[in-house]
CSV table of C-alpha atoms in Angstrom, one decimal:
chain,number,residue,atom,x,y,z
A,1,MET,CA,26.1,-66.0,34.8
A,2,ASN,CA,29.4,-67.4,33.6
A,3,ILE,CA,30.7,-64.5,31.5
A,4,SER,CA,34.1,-66.1,31.1
A,5,LEU,CA,32.5,-69.2,29.6
A,6,TRP,CA,30.4,-67.1,27.2
A,7,ASN,CA,33.6,-65.3,26.0
A,8,ASP,CA,35.4,-68.6,25.5
A,9,VAL,CA,32.6,-70.1,23.5
A,10,ASP,CA,32.2,-67.0,21.4
A,11,ILE,CA,35.9,-67.0,20.6
A,12,TYR,CA,35.8,-70.7,19.8
A,13,PHE,CA,33.1,-70.2,17.2
A,14,SER,CA,34.7,-67.1,15.6
A,15,SER,CA,38.1,-68.9,15.5
A,16,LYS,CA,36.6,-72.0,13.8
A,17,LEU,CA,33.9,-70.4,11.5
A,18,GLN,CA,35.6,-67.1,10.5
A,19,LYS,CA,38.9,-66.7,8.6
A,20,SER,CA,41.4,-64.2,9.9
A,21,ASP,CA,40.1,-60.8,8.7
A,22,PRO,CA,42.7,-58.0,8.7
A,23,ILE,CA,40.2,-55.4,7.5
A,24,MET,CA,37.7,-56.0,10.3
A,25,ASN,CA,40.5,-56.1,12.8
A,26,SER,CA,41.8,-52.8,11.5
A,27,ILE,CA,38.4,-51.2,11.9
A,28,LEU,CA,38.2,-52.2,15.6
A,29,LYS,CA,41.8,-51.0,16.1
A,30,ALA,CA,41.1,-47.6,14.4
A,31,ASN,CA,37.9,-47.2,16.5
A,32,ALA,CA,39.7,-47.9,19.7
A,33,GLU,CA,42.6,-45.5,18.8
A,34,ALA,CA,40.0,-42.8,18.0
A,35,GLY,CA,38.4,-43.2,21.4
A,36,LEU,CA,35.1,-44.5,20.1
A,37,PRO,CA,33.1,-46.5,22.6
A,38,ALA,CA,33.6,-50.3,22.2
A,39,ILE,CA,29.9,-51.0,21.5
A,40,ASP,CA,30.3,-52.5,18.0
A,41,VAL,CA,28.6,-55.8,17.4
A,42,SER,CA,30.8,-58.8,18.0
A,43,PRO,CA,32.6,-60.7,15.1
A,44,ASN,CA,30.0,-63.5,15.3
A,45,GLN,CA,27.1,-61.0,15.4
A,46,GLY,CA,28.7,-59.1,12.4
A,47,LYS,CA,28.9,-62.4,10.5
A,48,LEU,CA,25.2,-63.1,11.4
A,49,LEU,CA,24.2,-59.7,10.0
A,50,TYR,CA,26.1,-60.5,6.8
A,51,LEU,CA,24.5,-63.9,6.5
A,52,LEU,CA,21.0,-62.5,7.1
A,53,ALA,CA,21.6,-59.9,4.4
A,54,LYS,CA,22.8,-62.6,2.1
A,55,LEU,CA,19.8,-64.8,2.8
A,56,LYS,CA,17.5,-61.9,2.1
A,57,GLY,CA,19.4,-61.1,-1.1
A,58,ALA,CA,19.4,-57.5,0.0
A,59,LYS,CA,20.3,-54.9,-2.6
A,60,ASN,CA,19.4,-51.8,-0.5
A,61,ILE,CA,20.2,-51.6,3.2
A,62,LEU,CA,19.6,-48.9,5.8
A,63,GLU,CA,21.6,-48.8,9.0
A,64,ILE,CA,20.6,-46.4,11.8
A,65,GLY,CA,23.7,-45.9,13.9
A,66,THR,CA,27.1,-46.1,12.2
A,67,LEU,CA,29.7,-45.6,15.0
A,68,GLY,CA,33.0,-46.6,13.3
A,69,GLY,CA,31.5,-48.5,10.4
A,70,TYR,CA,32.2,-52.0,11.7
A,71,SER,CA,28.6,-53.4,11.2
A,72,SER,CA,28.3,-51.2,8.0
A,73,VAL,CA,31.2,-53.0,6.4
A,74,TRP,CA,29.8,-56.4,7.5
A,75,LEU,CA,26.4,-55.6,5.9
A,76,ALA,CA,27.8,-54.0,2.8
A,77,ARG,CA,30.0,-57.1,2.1
A,78,ALA,CA,26.7,-59.0,1.5
A,79,LEU,CA,25.6,-56.6,-1.2
A,80,PRO,CA,25.8,-57.3,-5.0
A,81,GLU,CA,28.0,-55.0,-7.0
A,82,ASP,CA,25.2,-52.6,-7.7
A,83,GLY,CA,23.9,-52.7,-4.1
A,84,HIS,CA,23.9,-49.7,-1.8
A,85,LEU,CA,23.9,-49.1,2.0
A,86,VAL,CA,22.9,-45.9,3.7
A,87,THR,CA,24.1,-45.4,7.2
A,88,LEU,CA,23.0,-42.7,9.6
A,89,GLU,CA,25.4,-41.2,12.2
A,90,PHE,CA,24.8,-38.4,14.6
A,91,SER,CA,28.5,-37.7,15.5
A,92,GLU,CA,30.8,-36.0,12.9
A,93,LYS,CA,33.7,-37.5,14.7
A,94,HIS,CA,32.3,-41.1,14.5
A,95,ALA,CA,31.4,-40.5,10.8
A,96,LYS,CA,34.9,-39.3,10.0
A,97,VAL,CA,36.4,-42.5,11.5
A,98,ALA,CA,33.8,-44.7,9.8
A,99,ASN,CA,34.5,-43.0,6.4
A,100,GLU,CA,38.2,-43.8,6.7
A,101,ASN,CA,37.4,-47.4,7.7
A,102,ILE,CA,34.9,-47.8,4.8
A,103,ARG,CA,37.5,-46.4,2.4
A,104,ASN,CA,40.1,-48.8,3.7
A,105,ALA,CA,37.6,-51.7,3.2
A,106,GLY,CA,37.2,-50.6,-0.5
A,107,LEU,CA,33.4,-50.0,0.0
A,108,GLU,CA,33.3,-46.2,-0.4
A,109,ASN,CA,31.2,-46.5,-3.6
A,110,GLN,CA,28.6,-48.7,-1.9
A,111,ILE,CA,28.2,-47.0,1.5
A,112,GLU,CA,26.7,-43.6,2.0
A,113,ILE,CA,27.1,-41.9,5.4
A,114,MET,CA,24.5,-39.3,6.3
A,115,ILE,CA,25.5,-37.1,9.3
A,116,GLY,CA,23.1,-35.6,11.7
A,117,PRO,CA,20.2,-36.7,14.0
A,118,ALA,CA,18.6,-39.8,12.5
A,119,LEU,CA,15.1,-38.3,13.1
A,120,GLY,CA,16.2,-35.5,10.8
A,121,THR,CA,17.8,-37.5,8.1
A,122,LEU,CA,15.1,-40.3,7.9
A,123,PRO,CA,12.5,-37.9,6.4
A,124,ILE,CA,15.1,-37.0,3.7
A,125,LEU,CA,15.2,-40.7,2.7
A,126,LYS,CA,11.4,-40.7,2.5
A,127,LYS,CA,11.5,-37.7,0.2
A,128,ARG,CA,14.0,-39.5,-2.0
A,129,LEU,CA,11.3,-42.2,-2.3
A,130,LEU,CA,13.7,-44.9,-1.1
A,131,SER,CA,12.7,-48.3,0.3
A,132,PHE,CA,15.0,-50.9,1.8
A,133,ASP,CA,15.3,-54.7,1.7
A,134,LEU,CA,17.0,-54.8,5.2
A,135,ILE,CA,17.1,-52.2,8.0
A,136,PHE,CA,19.4,-52.5,11.0
A,137,ILE,CA,18.6,-50.3,14.0
A,138,ASP,CA,21.5,-49.8,16.4
A,139,ALA,CA,21.5,-46.2,17.7
A,140,ASP,CA,20.3,-44.3,20.8
A,141,LYS,CA,17.8,-46.6,22.5
A,142,PRO,CA,15.3,-43.9,23.7
A,143,ASN,CA,14.4,-43.1,20.1
A,144,ASN,CA,13.9,-46.8,19.1
A,145,PRO,CA,10.1,-46.5,18.9
A,146,GLU,CA,10.5,-43.6,16.4
A,147,TYR,CA,13.1,-45.5,14.5
A,148,LEU,CA,10.7,-48.4,14.2
A,149,LYS,CA,8.0,-46.2,12.8
A,150,TRP,CA,10.4,-44.8,10.2
A,151,ALA,CA,11.7,-48.2,9.4
A,152,LEU,CA,8.2,-49.3,8.5
A,153,GLU,CA,7.7,-46.2,6.4
A,154,LEU,CA,10.8,-47.0,4.4
A,155,SER,CA,10.0,-50.7,4.1
A,156,LYS,CA,8.1,-52.9,1.6
A,157,PRO,CA,6.6,-56.4,1.9
A,158,GLY,CA,9.4,-58.7,2.8
A,159,THR,CA,11.8,-56.1,4.3
A,160,VAL,CA,13.8,-57.5,7.2
A,161,ILE,CA,14.1,-55.2,10.3
A,162,ILE,CA,16.8,-56.1,12.9
A,163,THR,CA,17.2,-54.2,16.1
A,164,ASP,CA,20.2,-54.6,18.4
A,165,ASN,CA,20.5,-54.4,22.2
A,166,VAL,CA,17.0,-55.3,23.1
A,167,VAL,CA,17.8,-57.3,26.3
A,168,ARG,CA,20.2,-55.0,28.1
A,169,ASN,CA,21.5,-57.6,30.5
A,170,GLY,CA,17.9,-58.6,31.3
A,171,LYS,CA,16.8,-55.1,32.3
A,172,VAL,CA,14.2,-55.1,29.6
A,173,ILE,CA,11.8,-56.9,31.9
A,174,GLU,CA,12.2,-54.1,34.6
A,175,ASP,CA,10.0,-51.1,34.4
A,176,ASP,CA,12.7,-48.6,35.5
A,177,PRO,CA,11.7,-45.0,34.6
A,178,GLU,CA,15.2,-43.7,35.4
A,179,ASP,CA,16.9,-45.7,32.7
A,180,SER,CA,15.9,-44.1,29.4
A,181,ASN,CA,17.6,-46.9,27.4
A,182,VAL,CA,15.5,-49.6,29.0
A,183,GLN,CA,12.4,-47.5,28.6
A,184,GLY,CA,13.1,-46.9,25.0
A,185,ILE,CA,13.5,-50.7,24.4
A,186,ARG,CA,10.3,-51.4,26.4
A,187,GLN,CA,8.4,-48.9,24.3
A,188,PHE,CA,9.9,-50.3,21.2
A,189,ILE,CA,8.8,-53.9,22.1
A,190,ALA,CA,5.3,-52.6,23.1
A,191,LEU,CA,5.0,-50.9,19.7
A,192,LEU,CA,6.3,-54.0,17.9
A,193,SER,CA,3.8,-56.2,19.7
A,194,GLU,CA,0.9,-54.0,18.5
A,195,GLU,CA,2.1,-53.5,15.0
A,196,SER,CA,0.1,-55.5,12.5
A,197,ARG,CA,2.4,-54.8,9.6
A,198,ILE,CA,5.3,-56.8,10.8
A,199,ASP,CA,5.9,-60.4,12.0
A,200,SER,CA,8.6,-60.4,14.7
A,201,THR,CA,10.4,-62.2,17.5
A,202,ALA,CA,13.4,-61.5,19.8
A,203,ILE,CA,16.4,-63.7,20.6
A,204,GLN,CA,18.7,-63.5,23.6
A,205,THR,CA,22.4,-63.6,23.0
A,206,VAL,CA,25.5,-64.1,25.1
A,207,GLY,CA,29.2,-63.8,24.3
A,208,VAL,CA,32.0,-61.3,24.3
A,209,LYS,CA,29.5,-58.5,24.3
A,210,GLY,CA,27.8,-59.8,27.4
A,211,TYR,CA,24.1,-60.6,27.8
A,212,ASP,CA,21.8,-58.9,25.2
A,213,GLY,CA,19.8,-59.8,22.2
A,214,PHE,CA,18.2,-58.9,18.8
A,215,ALA,CA,14.7,-58.3,17.7
A,216,LEU,CA,14.0,-59.6,14.2
A,217,GLY,CA,11.0,-58.9,12.1
A,218,VAL,CA,9.7,-59.3,8.5
A,219,VAL,CA,7.3,-56.7,7.0
A,220,LYS,CA,4.1,-58.3,5.8
Protein backbone atom coordinates (compact mmCIF):
# COMPACT_ATOMS: atom_id res chain seq x y z
CA MET A 1 0.00 0.00 0.00
CA ASN A 2 1.51 3.33 -1.11
CA ILE A 3 0.25 5.57 1.67
CA SER A 4 2.43 8.48 0.54
CA LEU A 5 0.83 8.38 -2.91
CA TRP A 6 -2.66 8.25 -1.38
CA ASN A 7 -1.86 11.35 0.67
CA ASP A 8 -0.43 13.21 -2.31
CA VAL A 9 -3.45 12.46 -4.50
CA ASP A 10 -5.86 13.46 -1.73
CA ILE A 11 -4.02 16.75 -1.26
CA TYR A 12 -4.00 17.31 -5.04
CA PHE A 13 -7.77 16.96 -5.28
CA SER A 14 -8.47 19.13 -2.22
CA SER A 15 -6.09 21.84 -3.48
CA LYS A 16 -7.72 21.87 -6.92
CA LEU A 17 -11.40 21.36 -6.02
CA GLN A 18 -11.72 23.23 -2.72
CA LYS A 19 -11.07 26.87 -2.00
CA SER A 20 -8.99 27.87 1.00
CA ASP A 21 -11.33 27.55 3.98
CA PRO A 22 -10.20 29.42 7.11
CA ILE A 23 -13.21 28.25 9.12
CA MET A 24 -12.65 24.56 8.52
CA ASN A 25 -8.92 24.99 9.09
CA SER A 26 -9.63 26.75 12.39
CA ILE A 27 -11.85 23.88 13.50
CA LEU A 28 -9.10 21.34 12.95
CA LYS A 29 -6.62 23.63 14.74
CA ALA A 30 -8.96 24.09 17.71
CA ASN A 31 -9.58 20.35 17.92
CA ALA A 32 -5.85 19.63 17.95
CA GLU A 33 -5.15 22.30 20.58
CA ALA A 34 -7.91 20.82 22.77
CA GLY A 35 -6.33 17.37 22.52
CA LEU A 36 -9.18 15.77 20.59
CA PRO A 37 -8.24 12.66 18.60
CA ALA A 38 -7.48 13.41 14.94
CA ILE A 39 -10.26 11.19 13.61
CA ASP A 40 -12.33 13.78 11.77
CA VAL A 41 -13.28 13.05 8.19
CA SER A 42 -10.78 14.41 5.66
CA PRO A 43 -11.48 17.66 3.76
CA ASN A 44 -12.42 15.70 0.64
CA GLN A 45 -14.71 13.44 2.66
CA GLY A 46 -16.26 16.46 4.35
CA LYS A 47 -16.95 18.00 0.95
CA LEU A 48 -18.49 14.68 -0.15
CA LEU A 49 -20.87 14.74 2.84
CA TYR A 50 -21.78 18.32 1.96
CA LEU A 51 -22.49 17.40 -1.67
CA LEU A 52 -24.55 14.34 -0.69
CA ALA A 53 -26.65 16.49 1.62
CA LYS A 54 -27.06 19.04 -1.18
CA LEU A 55 -28.03 16.34 -3.69
CA LYS A 56 -30.60 15.03 -1.23
CA GLY A 57 -31.93 18.51 -0.55
CA ALA A 58 -31.74 17.66 3.13
CA LYS A 59 -33.60 19.94 5.51
CA ASN A 60 -33.22 17.86 8.66
CA ILE A 61 -29.96 16.01 9.38
CA LEU A 62 -28.95 13.73 12.24
CA GLU A 63 -25.30 13.09 13.08
CA ILE A 64 -24.33 10.38 15.56
CA GLY A 65 -20.87 11.36 16.81
CA THR A 66 -19.88 15.05 16.93
CA LEU A 67 -16.24 15.09 18.08
CA GLY A 68 -15.17 18.73 17.45
CA GLY A 69 -17.92 19.54 14.96
CA TYR A 70 -15.88 19.35 11.75
CA SER A 71 -18.31 17.10 9.88
CA SER A 72 -21.24 18.84 11.60
CA VAL A 73 -20.26 22.12 9.98
CA TRP A 74 -19.72 20.50 6.58
CA LEU A 75 -23.20 18.98 6.70
CA ALA A 76 -24.91 22.06 8.10
CA ARG A 77 -23.48 24.21 5.31
CA ALA A 78 -25.65 22.21 2.92
CA LEU A 79 -28.86 23.08 4.78
CA PRO A 80 -31.36 25.70 3.64
CA GLU A 81 -31.87 28.69 5.95
CA ASP A 82 -34.67 26.93 7.81
CA GLY A 83 -32.79 23.61 8.01
CA HIS A 84 -31.67 21.94 11.22
CA LEU A 85 -28.96 19.49 12.24
CA VAL A 86 -28.99 17.49 15.46
CA THR A 87 -25.66 16.01 16.49
CA LEU A 88 -25.12 13.56 19.36
CA GLU A 89 -21.92 13.57 21.44
CA PHE A 90 -21.01 11.45 24.45
CA SER A 91 -18.15 13.63 25.75
CA GLU A 92 -18.87 16.97 27.42
CA LYS A 93 -15.32 18.07 26.58
CA HIS A 94 -15.78 17.29 22.89
CA ALA A 95 -19.19 18.98 22.88
CA LYS A 96 -17.72 22.14 24.43
CA VAL A 97 -15.06 22.35 21.71
CA ALA A 98 -17.65 21.60 19.01
CA ASN A 99 -20.00 24.26 20.34
CA GLU A 100 -17.28 26.91 20.07
CA ASN A 101 -16.34 25.75 16.56
CA ILE A 102 -19.98 25.83 15.48
CA ARG A 103 -20.41 29.33 16.92
CA ASN A 104 -17.31 30.53 15.09
CA ALA A 105 -18.75 29.08 11.87
CA GLY A 106 -21.94 31.09 12.40
CA LEU A 107 -24.12 27.97 12.53
CA GLU A 108 -25.21 27.95 16.17
CA ASN A 109 -28.83 28.57 15.16
CA GLN A 110 -28.91 25.54 12.87
CA ILE A 111 -26.93 22.96 14.84
CA GLU A 112 -28.15 21.41 18.09
CA ILE A 113 -25.72 19.36 20.18
CA MET A 114 -27.22 16.72 22.47
CA ILE A 115 -24.77 15.51 25.12
CA GLY A 116 -24.80 11.98 26.50
CA PRO A 117 -24.70 8.37 25.30
CA ALA A 118 -26.37 8.27 21.89
CA LEU A 119 -28.43 5.22 22.85
CA GLY A 120 -29.91 7.41 25.57
CA THR A 121 -30.57 10.48 23.42
CA LEU A 122 -31.91 8.70 20.33
CA PRO A 123 -35.14 7.69 22.12
CA ILE A 124 -35.65 11.37 23.01
CA LEU A 125 -35.60 12.23 19.30
CA LYS A 126 -38.16 9.49 18.71
CA LYS A 127 -40.41 10.99 21.41
CA ARG A 128 -40.06 14.37 19.70
CA LEU A 129 -41.53 12.66 16.60
CA LEU A 130 -38.58 13.73 14.50
CA SER A 131 -37.57 12.18 11.21
CA PHE A 132 -34.51 13.02 9.16
CA ASP A 133 -33.62 13.38 5.49
CA LEU A 134 -29.98 12.34 6.04
CA ILE A 135 -28.30 10.50 8.91
CA PHE A 136 -24.53 10.28 9.37
CA ILE A 137 -23.24 7.58 11.73
CA ASP A 138 -19.68 8.18 12.93
CA ALA A 139 -19.40 7.23 16.60
CA ASP A 140 -18.25 4.24 18.67
CA LYS A 141 -18.19 1.27 16.32
CA PRO A 142 -19.35 -1.49 18.71
CA ASN A 143 -22.76 0.21 18.88
CA ASN A 144 -23.13 0.63 15.10
CA PRO A 145 -25.76 -2.14 14.83
CA GLU A 146 -27.92 -0.32 17.40
CA TYR A 147 -27.32 3.01 15.69
CA LEU A 148 -28.54 1.53 12.43
CA LYS A 149 -31.72 0.30 14.09
CA TRP A 150 -32.38 3.75 15.50
CA ALA A 151 -31.51 5.42 12.20
CA LEU A 152 -34.20 3.36 10.53
CA GLU A 153 -36.67 4.31 13.27
CA LEU A 154 -35.94 7.99 12.65
CA SER A 155 -36.08 7.71 8.85
CA LYS A 156 -38.72 8.00 6.17
CA PRO A 157 -38.79 6.81 2.56
CA GLY A 158 -35.83 8.36 0.78
CA THR A 159 -33.74 9.04 3.88
CA VAL A 160 -30.02 8.70 3.17
CA ILE A 161 -27.97 6.86 5.82
CA ILE A 162 -24.16 7.17 5.65
CA THR A 163 -21.81 5.29 7.97
CA ASP A 164 -18.09 6.02 8.26
CA ASN A 165 -15.10 3.75 8.97
CA VAL A 166 -16.57 0.49 7.70
CA VAL A 167 -13.34 -0.92 6.18
CA ARG A 168 -10.90 -0.32 9.05
CA ASN A 169 -7.75 -0.88 7.01
CA GLY A 170 -9.25 -4.07 5.54
CA LYS A 171 -9.89 -5.70 8.93
CA VAL A 172 -13.63 -5.83 8.22
CA ILE A 173 -13.11 -9.16 6.45
CA GLU A 174 -11.38 -10.64 9.52
CA ASP A 175 -13.47 -12.31 12.19
CA ASP A 176 -11.41 -11.02 15.13
CA PRO A 177 -13.38 -11.38 18.38
CA GLU A 178 -10.77 -9.33 20.26
CA ASP A 179 -11.35 -6.18 18.21
CA SER A 180 -14.71 -4.79 19.29
CA ASN A 181 -14.59 -2.09 16.58
CA VAL A 182 -14.24 -4.69 13.82
CA GLN A 183 -16.94 -6.84 15.37
CA GLY A 184 -19.26 -3.84 15.56
CA ILE A 185 -18.74 -3.09 11.87
CA ARG A 186 -19.19 -6.75 10.89
CA GLN A 187 -22.44 -6.96 12.85
CA PHE A 188 -23.55 -3.68 11.30
CA ILE A 189 -22.86 -4.99 7.78
CA ALA A 190 -24.63 -8.27 8.57
CA LEU A 191 -27.66 -6.36 9.80
CA LEU A 192 -27.57 -4.09 6.75
CA SER A 193 -27.46 -7.12 4.45
CA GLU A 194 -30.59 -8.57 6.05
CA GLU A 195 -32.54 -5.32 6.33
CA SER A 196 -35.30 -5.12 3.71
CA ARG A 197 -36.12 -1.47 4.43
CA ILE A 198 -32.90 -0.05 2.97
CA ASP A 199 -31.00 -0.36 -0.30
CA SER A 200 -27.28 -0.09 0.42
CA THR A 201 -23.69 -0.45 -0.71
CA ALA A 202 -20.19 0.20 0.66
CA ILE A 203 -17.28 2.04 -0.94
CA GLN A 204 -13.60 1.72 -0.01
CA THR A 205 -11.62 4.95 0.32
CA VAL A 206 -7.92 5.86 0.53
CA GLY A 207 -6.25 9.17 1.27
CA VAL A 208 -4.90 11.23 4.14
CA LYS A 209 -7.08 9.22 6.54
CA GLY A 210 -5.59 5.92 5.35
CA TYR A 211 -7.55 2.94 4.05
CA ASP A 212 -11.20 2.89 5.09
CA GLY A 213 -14.64 3.39 3.59
CA PHE A 214 -18.29 4.41 3.81
CA ALA A 215 -21.53 2.47 3.78
CA LEU A 216 -24.32 4.30 1.98
CA GLY A 217 -28.00 3.41 1.95
CA VAL A 218 -31.36 4.84 0.96
CA VAL A 219 -34.48 3.93 2.90
CA LYS A 220 -37.17 2.41 0.70
